[in-house]
Amino acid sequence: MPLLDARSDLQLLEAHRSGERRAFDELVRRHGNRLWSVALRVLRDPEDAADVLQDALESAYRRSAGFRGEASVSTWLHRIVVNKCVDRIRYDRARPPSGYGCTHRVPVGRDPAEGATTRLAVLDALAHLPADQRVPVVLVDVMGYPVAEVAAILQVPTGTVKSRCARGRVRLAGLLGHLREEGA
């Protein structure tokens, strides 16, 4: 048997479809960290991200026969994770609030913790974006994915990704305006 690392993602997926158990494990090893980062940055909660990632990988494992080859295996896996994240966001919005959320603005000071405080404020602001804007902003602006790849993941035209990012950035600017005022 050839080394798993030597095969392409598509070859590994085909091997998985043929019943080779370790082939899917190799795909997870290759892409798991980036998939985890996407889930964590979109959802902001490690437990939710872990649940969503596990659910997404189980779904990909069971439904690998549904892979049509219209995108790369990596894009297909990312699409599954993003869809599961959006489902979780919708589910969370439908649930009544637990009362434990933090909705106040954290003041930004001129100390070494300023960067961390700013980062937390940005993450909090991202959570206030609708999912159709949050996901592209996270993928493009936070994770650094190319617009074309995000379009493939979300199965929308590149112009849609650009416009959703632009609308999301405008909303973020409004939510984070206090940072600019405090820094002046």
Short mmCIF file of C-alpha atoms in Angstrom, two decimals:
data_model
loop_
_atom_site.label_atom_id
_atom_site.label_comp_id
_atom_site.label_asym_id
_atom_site.label_seq_id
_atom_site.Cartn_x
_atom_site.Cartn_y
_atom_site.Cartn_z
CA MET A 1 0.00 0.00 0.00
CA PRO A 2 1.45 3.42 -0.93
CA LEU A 3 1.98 6.06 1.71
CA LEU A 4 -1.22 7.97 2.36
CA ASP A 5 0.66 11.27 2.23
CA ALA A 6 1.73 10.63 -1.35
CA ARG A 7 -1.84 10.50 -2.68
CA SER A 8 -3.90 13.48 -3.71
CA ASP A 9 -7.01 14.46 -1.78
CA LEU A 10 -9.15 13.10 -4.59
CA GLN A 11 -7.29 9.78 -4.53
CA LEU A 12 -7.78 9.60 -0.76
CA LEU A 13 -11.49 10.28 -1.09
CA GLU A 14 -11.77 7.59 -3.76
CA ALA A 15 -9.88 5.17 -1.49
CA HIS A 16 -12.29 6.02 1.33
CA ARG A 17 -15.24 5.35 -0.97
CA SER A 18 -13.67 1.98 -1.78
CA GLY A 19 -13.58 1.08 1.90
CA GLU A 20 -10.06 2.07 2.97
CA ARG A 21 -10.63 3.29 6.51
CA ARG A 22 -7.42 5.25 7.01
CA ALA A 23 -7.86 7.30 3.82
CA PHE A 24 -10.44 9.60 5.41
CA ASP A 25 -8.24 9.93 8.49
CA GLU A 26 -5.51 11.31 6.24
CA LEU A 27 -7.92 13.87 4.76
CA VAL A 28 -8.81 14.99 8.28
CA ARG A 29 -5.12 15.19 9.18
CA ARG A 30 -4.45 17.37 6.14
CA HIS A 31 -7.41 19.72 6.46
CA GLY A 32 -8.54 19.43 10.07
CA ASN A 33 -6.66 22.45 11.44
CA ARG A 34 -8.01 24.84 8.82
CA LEU A 35 -11.52 23.42 9.17
CA TRP A 36 -11.27 23.84 12.94
CA SER A 37 -10.10 27.44 12.52
CA VAL A 38 -13.03 28.26 10.28
CA ALA A 39 -15.54 26.74 12.70
CA LEU A 40 -13.96 28.44 15.71
CA ARG A 41 -13.74 31.85 14.09
CA VAL A 42 -17.29 31.72 12.76
CA LEU A 43 -18.86 30.39 15.96
CA ARG A 44 -16.47 31.90 18.55
CA ASP A 45 -17.06 29.08 21.01
CA PRO A 46 -14.63 26.14 21.17
CA GLU A 47 -17.29 23.67 22.29
CA ASP A 48 -19.69 24.69 19.52
CA ALA A 49 -16.85 24.64 16.98
CA ALA A 50 -15.82 21.15 18.11
CA ASP A 51 -19.39 19.89 17.89
CA VAL A 52 -19.91 21.42 14.45
CA LEU A 53 -16.58 20.13 13.14
CA GLN A 54 -17.32 16.62 14.37
CA ASP A 55 -20.79 16.74 12.85
CA ALA A 56 -19.38 18.06 9.55
CA LEU A 57 -16.68 15.38 9.36
CA GLU A 58 -19.17 12.64 10.16
CA SER A 59 -21.42 14.00 7.43
CA ALA A 60 -18.54 14.08 4.93
CA TYR A 61 -17.51 10.56 5.94
CA ARG A 62 -21.02 9.16 5.45
CA ARG A 63 -21.88 11.15 2.34
CA SER A 64 -18.63 10.94 0.41
CA ALA A 65 -20.50 9.29 -2.44
CA GLY A 66 -22.24 12.64 -2.92
CA PHE A 67 -18.97 14.35 -3.85
CA ARG A 68 -19.40 15.28 -7.50
CA GLY A 69 -15.93 16.65 -8.18
CA GLU A 70 -17.18 20.11 -9.14
CA ALA A 71 -14.75 21.59 -6.60
CA SER A 72 -11.64 20.38 -4.83
CA VAL A 73 -12.00 18.00 -1.89
CA SER A 74 -10.77 20.78 0.38
CA THR A 75 -13.46 23.16 -0.87
CA TRP A 76 -16.08 20.43 -0.44
CA LEU A 77 -14.99 19.84 3.18
CA HIS A 78 -14.97 23.59 3.89
CA ARG A 79 -18.46 23.92 2.39
CA ILE A 80 -19.76 21.23 4.73
CA VAL A 81 -18.19 22.93 7.77
CA VAL A 82 -19.50 26.36 6.77
CA ASN A 83 -23.01 24.97 6.19
CA LYS A 84 -22.95 23.30 9.61
CA CYS A 85 -21.77 26.59 11.17
CA VAL A 86 -24.61 28.49 9.55
CA ASP A 87 -27.06 25.84 10.78
CA ARG A 88 -25.68 26.26 14.32
CA ILE A 89 -25.98 30.07 14.12
CA ARG A 90 -29.61 29.75 13.00
CA TYR A 91 -30.31 27.23 15.76
CA ASP A 92 -28.71 29.49 18.39
CA ARG A 93 -30.73 32.49 17.22
CA ALA A 94 -33.94 30.46 17.48
CA ARG A 95 -33.19 29.50 21.10
CA PRO A 96 -34.08 31.89 23.90
CA PRO A 97 -31.02 33.69 25.33
CA SER A 98 -29.44 32.12 28.37
CA GLY A 99 -28.60 35.41 30.05
CA TYR A 100 -24.88 34.70 30.16
CA GLY A 101 -23.91 36.68 27.06
CA CYS A 102 -21.75 39.77 27.26
CA THR A 103 -23.30 42.68 25.39
CA HIS A 104 -21.38 45.63 26.80
CA ARG A 105 -18.45 47.30 25.12
CA VAL A 106 -15.08 46.61 26.63
CA PRO A 107 -13.11 49.84 27.06
CA VAL A 108 -9.80 49.97 25.27
CA GLY A 109 -6.85 51.30 27.25
CA ARG A 110 -3.28 52.20 26.46
CA ASP A 111 -1.71 49.16 28.07
CA PRO A 112 -0.20 45.91 26.79
CA ALA A 113 -3.61 44.26 26.86
CA GLU A 114 -4.97 46.78 24.33
CA GLY A 115 -4.39 44.43 21.39
CA ALA A 116 -6.21 41.59 23.12
CA THR A 117 -9.08 43.87 24.09
CA THR A 118 -9.38 45.13 20.54
CA ARG A 119 -9.36 41.56 19.25
CA LEU A 120 -12.15 40.62 21.65
CA ALA A 121 -14.17 43.66 20.56
CA VAL A 122 -13.75 42.65 16.91
CA LEU A 123 -14.81 39.07 17.66
CA ASP A 124 -17.83 40.35 19.57
CA ALA A 125 -18.74 42.62 16.65
CA LEU A 126 -18.39 39.72 14.19
CA ALA A 127 -20.93 37.78 16.24
CA HIS A 128 -23.46 40.56 15.59
CA LEU A 129 -23.22 40.20 11.81
CA PRO A 130 -25.83 38.09 10.06
CA ALA A 131 -24.46 34.71 9.04
CA ASP A 132 -24.52 35.56 5.32
CA GLN A 133 -22.07 38.41 6.04
CA ARG A 134 -20.13 36.91 8.97
CA VAL A 135 -19.03 33.78 7.12
CA PRO A 136 -17.51 35.55 4.09
CA VAL A 137 -15.87 38.23 6.28
CA VAL A 138 -14.31 35.56 8.49
CA LEU A 139 -13.13 33.48 5.53
CA VAL A 140 -11.76 36.41 3.49
CA ASP A 141 -10.63 38.99 6.05
CA VAL A 142 -9.78 36.86 9.08
CA MET A 143 -8.67 33.57 7.54
CA GLY A 144 -7.21 35.06 4.35
CA TYR A 145 -8.96 32.79 1.86
CA PRO A 146 -9.08 34.10 -1.72
CA VAL A 147 -12.48 35.45 -2.78
CA ALA A 148 -12.74 32.84 -5.54
CA GLU A 149 -12.20 30.00 -3.06
CA VAL A 150 -14.80 31.45 -0.68
CA ALA A 151 -17.22 31.71 -3.60
CA ALA A 152 -16.66 28.01 -4.32
CA ILE A 153 -17.12 27.09 -0.64
CA LEU A 154 -20.34 29.09 -0.37
CA GLN A 155 -21.50 28.15 -3.87
CA VAL A 156 -22.16 31.77 -4.83
CA PRO A 157 -20.62 34.08 -7.47
CA THR A 158 -17.46 35.99 -6.51
CA GLY A 159 -19.42 39.25 -6.76
CA THR A 160 -21.77 38.00 -4.05
CA VAL A 161 -18.82 37.25 -1.76
CA LYS A 162 -17.41 40.72 -2.41
CA SER A 163 -20.73 42.45 -1.73
CA ARG A 164 -21.40 40.44 1.43
CA CYS A 165 -17.91 41.27 2.68
CA ALA A 166 -18.44 44.95 1.86
CA ARG A 167 -21.78 45.05 3.70
CA GLY A 168 -20.26 43.18 6.63
CA ARG A 169 -17.31 45.59 6.80
CA VAL A 170 -19.68 48.56 6.85
CA ARG A 171 -21.60 47.01 9.74
CA LEU A 172 -18.36 46.21 11.54
CA ALA A 173 -17.19 49.80 11.11
CA GLY A 174 -20.37 50.98 12.81
CA LEU A 175 -20.03 48.45 15.61
CA LEU A 176 -16.34 49.21 16.13
CA GLY A 177 -16.43 52.98 15.70
CA HIS A 178 -15.77 53.39 19.42
CA LEU A 179 -12.30 51.88 18.92
CA ARG A 180 -11.37 54.59 16.44
CA GLU A 181 -12.74 57.33 18.73
CA GLU A 182 -10.84 55.98 21.76
CA GLY A 183 -7.62 55.64 19.78
CA ALA A 184 -7.69 59.29 18.66
#
